[in-house]
Structures are given as structure tokens and as C-alpha cells.
Amino acid sequence: MYSIQSNQKLKPFTTMAIDVVASNYVAINTVEDLQSFLKSSYAKPLYILGGGSNIVFLQDYPGTVLHIHNLGKGVMTQGENEVLVKANAGENWHEFVLWALSHDFGGLENLSLIPGRVGASPMQNIGAYGREIKDVFYELEAVEIATGKIRIFNREECQFGYRDSIFKNELKGQYIITSVIFRLTTKHHQLKTDYGAIQNKLASMNVNNPTIQDVSKAVIAIRESKLPDPKKIPNCGSFFKNPTILNEEYLLLKQHFPEMPGYVVSDTHTKVPAGWLIDFAGWKGFRNETVGVHDRQALVLINHHEGSGKDILNLSNEIVQDIDAKFGIKLEREVNMI
Ligand code: EPU
């Protein structure tokens, strides 16, 4: 059963902590409730909220905000060196990662401490330190908003890309993810520790032969040192995507800015860290009365004093314009704004 509340404050449900109200709000605990809600004549438009870590509301929401709360996780099948693990969409992502680690299931350790919930993780193919959801993804279950019908999506059907999937493109606004199945390792874990930050942290922890738990501890320590805790300083993690530019453009820029980092991603393109661009342009630690740029990671915008969604939007626009003017690179937002 579910009940619909009117004029619900959304501030506690979003990590950017913007003070807005939803005309109607409903928390859903089961797939059956979700299906019956979708078949009812609810107030439209509909917004699906998970952990609220990737959304900035620009104004009060006029229709219905649907909060996915379905909990539960467990092993589906166990093979020789593999296990299929299912988690419902409402599970907290990091708690799920810790649960997998406590069972010695490998594959999620680099994705420790990412805010949000399981249901949103495939939406933008969350990633960190060289691992993305797509590397361990098996399939997901989703409910079609228009019909309430259940559909299973395999890895190919999700069309994963860098912070991207079919649910942000062709099927945007059409499905609600209700559970995700991951394929994890039980033995012979394949560690991904080639990121400099991870290597340095493991060395400082005096770890030579890291376990998946060690890698997770290193990732947690790195993230805690750079990224603000949303409970203390409201934020949405990386606000922009790292832009990909043509190799020729990168080489030209490198002549003017020899320190500019870049990672070759294909024969034709190079990825440049947006955090470096924003930092180099002088924005790191910038603050106006309400919002600003984090002082230890320039890719993160913060709401330090009751900022509105429009304050965040204005700051992000100023940064986009400045980066375009200085480097000729157009930054794209990773965070959704509605
Ligand atoms: N850099 C700066 N100044 C800054 C920030 C970064 O010079 O203020 C430079 C760093 O020195 C480094 C480069 O930029 O040379 C890359 O920085 P970092 O390793 O911190 O990673 P990132 O590219 O800024 C991405 C993800 C993060 C993820 C980290 C680690 C995106 C948009 N962001 O950040 O994801 O945790 O890599 O893999 O791809 C998130 O999505 O919310 C998120 C935090």
C-alpha cells in the first residue's frame, strides 16, 4: 500500500539540499505497488527520485515525485568463480557495496562510497577509479511508466557509455528501474589498482598484495579526502562530465597549457579532466553568498548557505562560459536540473 502526500518538502531527499516542495509525493516499497500506482490517475508530470544525488530542482515540482524505496538484496546463483547478486532499486549503493565486500564478492570495490541508490546506478553507468557499473552488470528489471509492464534489460540493451545509458537517451522518462543484477567474482578477483591515487594510498597503507577490501578502504580514504560529505556540505559529486576533445585540439591546447592532463580514449579523441580546467581557470574554492566550488575538487559545486537551484544553475553557467572562453571547450553537466 502507498499513500500520497501533498506539499512535501524535497530538501531532505536530495544531496544538494535545495528547499523546494513537490505538490504530490509518494514513497513506493514494492513493484506491485509501483504497478498499481502507475495505473492510477496520479497528478502529472511524474519525477522518479532515488537517492537524490544527481538532481537540482530549479523550482517547486508541480506534479508527483515518486520515491523508490523497495529494499532487499541477495545471492541469486553461485558458480565456480562467479556469483549473480540482485539488489532492489531502493538499496543504498554504498551499503550494497559493503555487503558484497563482507561476503568477499569482488567487482564493486572501486565504486565504494558513491552516493545514491542501486536503481540509479545503471542510469548514468556510475564509475570511479577505472571501473564502471557496466563492467559488472548482468541485467536489470524495469517497469514501463506508460503501461506498468515489467521489462528485463540485458547489458547490450542498456547501451552503456561514459556516464550514459539508454535511460538517459532513447528511453528517457519511460522506465523505472526496480532491481539490478550484478555478476561478481568469488575467487581470483580482478583488481583494478592502476590509478595513481589508489597506488599511492595502498602504499601509504603499507599494503603490497591488496585484497578487494583493501582497495575499497583506499577508495574510501581518497574520496573522503577530496569529496565533500553531502550531509555536511550539500553537493551532487561531479557536477560536469570530463569533456572529450579531438586529439589535434588537445595538442594545440597543450602548446598553450603544457600542464593540461589528458587521457587518450581512442585514435581520434582525448579526455580532459574538467576539474583541472575549472581549477586552472581559478574557480576552485570560489564562493558567493549561497553557492560555490569545492576547495579540494573543482568539479564539485557546493550549496554552502541555503542556495536555490537557480543559484547553482547561474554558477554552473558562468563556469561553462568561462571554460569555453579560456579553452574553447564546452562543458556538459552531469547533474540533472529540472
Ligand atoms: N584536477 C585538478 N584540480 C581539481 C580536480 C582535479 O587539477 O580541482 C586534476 C587532477 O589532478 C587529475 C585530474 O584532474 O589530474 C583528474 O582528477 P580526479 O582523479 O580527481 O578525477 P576526476 O576526473 O576529477 C572522475 C569522476 C569522479 C570519480 C573520479 C575517480 C567524472 C565526471 N568524475 O573525476 O566521479 O570519482 O574520476 O575515478 O568522470 C562523480 O561522478 O560524482 C565522481 C566523483
mmCIF file of N, CA and C in Angstrom, residues 73 75 83 85 93-114 131 184-186 189-191 210-220:
data_model
loop_
_atom_site.group_PDB
_atom_site.id
_atom_site.type_symbol
_atom_site.label_atom_id
_atom_site.label_comp_id
_atom_site.label_asym_id
_atom_site.label_seq_id
_atom_site.Cartn_x
_atom_site.Cartn_y
_atom_site.Cartn_z
ATOM 1 N N LYS A 73 18.337 -7.456 -0.935
ATOM 2 C CA LYS A 73 19.491 -7.851 -1.755
ATOM 3 C C LYS A 73 19.860 -9.279 -1.385
ATOM 4 N N VAL A 75 21.920 -13.276 -2.961
ATOM 5 C CA VAL A 75 22.585 -14.068 -3.996
ATOM 6 C C VAL A 75 21.527 -14.794 -4.801
ATOM 7 N N VAL A 83 29.328 -15.068 -8.972
ATOM 8 C CA VAL A 83 28.057 -15.087 -8.274
ATOM 9 C C VAL A 83 27.158 -14.021 -8.918
ATOM 10 N N VAL A 85 24.281 -11.497 -8.096
ATOM 11 C CA VAL A 85 23.745 -10.867 -6.907
ATOM 12 C C VAL A 85 22.686 -9.866 -7.334
ATOM 13 N N TRP A 93 23.503 2.549 -2.320
ATOM 14 C CA TRP A 93 24.596 1.979 -3.116
ATOM 15 C C TRP A 93 25.776 1.534 -2.259
ATOM 16 N N HIS A 94 26.258 2.423 -1.403
ATOM 17 C CA HIS A 94 27.478 2.102 -0.651
ATOM 18 C C HIS A 94 27.239 0.946 0.326
ATOM 19 N N GLU A 95 26.049 0.910 0.938
ATOM 20 C CA GLU A 95 25.763 -0.215 1.837
ATOM 21 C C GLU A 95 25.755 -1.539 1.071
ATOM 22 N N PHE A 96 25.280 -1.487 -0.157
ATOM 23 C CA PHE A 96 25.286 -2.685 -1.002
ATOM 24 C C PHE A 96 26.731 -3.109 -1.315
ATOM 25 N N VAL A 97 27.586 -2.121 -1.622
ATOM 26 C CA VAL A 97 28.998 -2.429 -1.900
ATOM 27 C C VAL A 97 29.628 -3.082 -0.656
ATOM 28 N N LEU A 98 29.365 -2.515 0.526
ATOM 29 C CA LEU A 98 29.942 -3.065 1.766
ATOM 30 C C LEU A 98 29.430 -4.482 2.028
ATOM 31 N N TRP A 99 28.161 -4.703 1.721
ATOM 32 C CA TRP A 99 27.580 -6.042 1.891
ATOM 33 C C TRP A 99 28.311 -7.047 0.982
ATOM 34 N N ALA A 100 28.528 -6.649 -0.287
ATOM 35 C CA ALA A 100 29.231 -7.539 -1.227
ATOM 36 C C ALA A 100 30.638 -7.836 -0.702
ATOM 37 N N LEU A 101 31.313 -6.793 -0.206
ATOM 38 C CA LEU A 101 32.680 -6.983 0.306
ATOM 39 C C LEU A 101 32.681 -7.906 1.524
ATOM 40 N N SER A 102 31.655 -7.798 2.363
ATOM 41 C CA SER A 102 31.607 -8.643 3.569
ATOM 42 C C SER A 102 31.435 -10.115 3.194
ATOM 43 N N HIS A 103 30.902 -10.380 1.986
ATOM 44 C CA HIS A 103 30.787 -11.763 1.507
ATOM 45 C C HIS A 103 31.969 -12.148 0.611
ATOM 46 N N ASP A 104 32.927 -11.222 0.517
ATOM 47 C CA ASP A 104 34.099 -11.428 -0.341
ATOM 48 C C ASP A 104 33.728 -11.563 -1.821
ATOM 49 N N PHE A 105 32.715 -10.813 -2.240
ATOM 50 C CA PHE A 105 32.349 -10.755 -3.660
ATOM 51 C C PHE A 105 33.076 -9.563 -4.288
ATOM 52 N N GLY A 106 33.827 -9.830 -5.363
ATOM 53 C CA GLY A 106 34.641 -8.777 -5.960
ATOM 54 C C GLY A 106 34.020 -8.130 -7.183
ATOM 55 N N GLY A 107 34.414 -6.866 -7.454
ATOM 56 C CA GLY A 107 33.973 -6.166 -8.661
ATOM 57 C C GLY A 107 33.430 -4.780 -8.373
ATOM 58 N N LEU A 108 32.988 -4.557 -7.125
ATOM 59 C CA LEU A 108 32.372 -3.268 -6.805
ATOM 60 C C LEU A 108 33.293 -2.375 -5.976
ATOM 61 N N GLU A 109 34.463 -2.924 -5.560
ATOM 62 C CA GLU A 109 35.306 -2.217 -4.586
ATOM 63 C C GLU A 109 35.715 -0.804 -5.020
ATOM 64 N N ASN A 110 35.987 -0.607 -6.332
ATOM 65 C CA ASN A 110 36.389 0.735 -6.783
ATOM 66 C C ASN A 110 35.225 1.714 -6.737
ATOM 67 N N LEU A 111 34.014 1.178 -6.621
ATOM 68 C CA LEU A 111 32.820 2.033 -6.650
ATOM 69 C C LEU A 111 32.304 2.305 -5.231
ATOM 70 N N SER A 112 33.185 2.129 -4.245
ATOM 71 C CA SER A 112 32.822 2.400 -2.850
ATOM 72 C C SER A 112 32.516 3.879 -2.648
ATOM 73 N N LEU A 113 31.610 4.126 -1.736
ATOM 74 C CA LEU A 113 31.253 5.484 -1.256
ATOM 75 C C LEU A 113 30.637 6.400 -2.312
ATOM 76 N N ILE A 114 30.165 5.853 -3.415
ATOM 77 C CA ILE A 114 29.433 6.692 -4.375
ATOM 78 C C ILE A 114 28.044 6.919 -3.785
ATOM 79 N N ARG A 131 36.715 1.806 -12.979
ATOM 80 C CA ARG A 131 35.643 0.811 -13.050
ATOM 81 C C ARG A 131 34.301 1.511 -13.259
ATOM 82 N N LEU A 184 29.456 -10.845 -9.980
ATOM 83 C CA LEU A 184 30.649 -10.555 -9.180
ATOM 84 C C LEU A 184 31.524 -11.806 -9.078
ATOM 85 N N THR A 185 32.777 -11.601 -8.676
ATOM 86 C CA THR A 185 33.692 -12.742 -8.559
ATOM 87 C C THR A 185 33.729 -13.241 -7.111
ATOM 88 N N THR A 186 33.944 -14.551 -6.941
ATOM 89 C CA THR A 186 34.076 -15.105 -5.587
ATOM 90 C C THR A 186 35.523 -15.520 -5.316
ATOM 91 N N HIS A 189 39.796 -12.560 -7.811
ATOM 92 C CA HIS A 189 39.261 -11.219 -8.065
ATOM 93 C C HIS A 189 40.201 -10.451 -9.005
ATOM 94 N N GLN A 190 39.572 -9.707 -9.934
ATOM 95 C CA GLN A 190 40.402 -8.926 -10.864
ATOM 96 C C GLN A 190 40.476 -7.486 -10.388
ATOM 97 N N LEU A 191 41.554 -7.190 -9.679
ATOM 98 C CA LEU A 191 41.669 -5.852 -9.093
ATOM 99 C C LEU A 191 42.034 -4.830 -10.157
ATOM 100 N N PRO A 210 47.094 -6.271 -2.300
ATOM 101 C CA PRO A 210 45.789 -5.822 -1.806
ATOM 102 C C PRO A 210 44.663 -6.820 -2.013
ATOM 103 N N THR A 211 43.751 -6.856 -1.053
ATOM 104 C CA THR A 211 42.503 -7.598 -1.197
ATOM 105 C C THR A 211 41.459 -6.624 -1.729
ATOM 106 N N ILE A 212 40.282 -7.131 -2.080
ATOM 107 C CA ILE A 212 39.223 -6.212 -2.535
ATOM 108 C C ILE A 212 38.834 -5.253 -1.397
ATOM 109 N N GLN A 213 38.940 -5.746 -0.160
ATOM 110 C CA GLN A 213 38.604 -4.891 0.987
ATOM 111 C C GLN A 213 39.634 -3.759 1.122
ATOM 112 N N ASP A 214 40.921 -4.067 0.856
ATOM 113 C CA ASP A 214 41.950 -3.015 0.911
ATOM 114 C C ASP A 214 41.674 -1.946 -0.153
ATOM 115 N N VAL A 215 41.317 -2.409 -1.360
ATOM 116 C CA VAL A 215 41.060 -1.444 -2.444
ATOM 117 C C VAL A 215 39.894 -0.540 -2.045
ATOM 118 N N SER A 216 38.851 -1.150 -1.472
ATOM 119 C CA SER A 216 37.709 -0.354 -1.033
ATOM 120 C C SER A 216 38.130 0.674 0.013
ATOM 121 N N LYS A 217 38.954 0.248 0.983
ATOM 122 C CA LYS A 217 39.416 1.179 2.030
ATOM 123 C C LYS A 217 40.203 2.333 1.415
ATOM 124 N N ALA A 218 41.043 2.010 0.412
ATOM 125 C CA ALA A 218 41.834 3.057 -0.247
ATOM 126 C C ALA A 218 40.906 4.041 -0.966
ATOM 127 N N VAL A 219 39.913 3.504 -1.685
ATOM 128 C CA VAL A 219 38.979 4.369 -2.432
ATOM 129 C C VAL A 219 38.207 5.267 -1.457
ATOM 130 N N ILE A 220 37.764 4.675 -0.348
ATOM 131 C CA ILE A 220 37.011 5.458 0.643
ATOM 132 C C ILE A 220 37.895 6.600 1.174
#
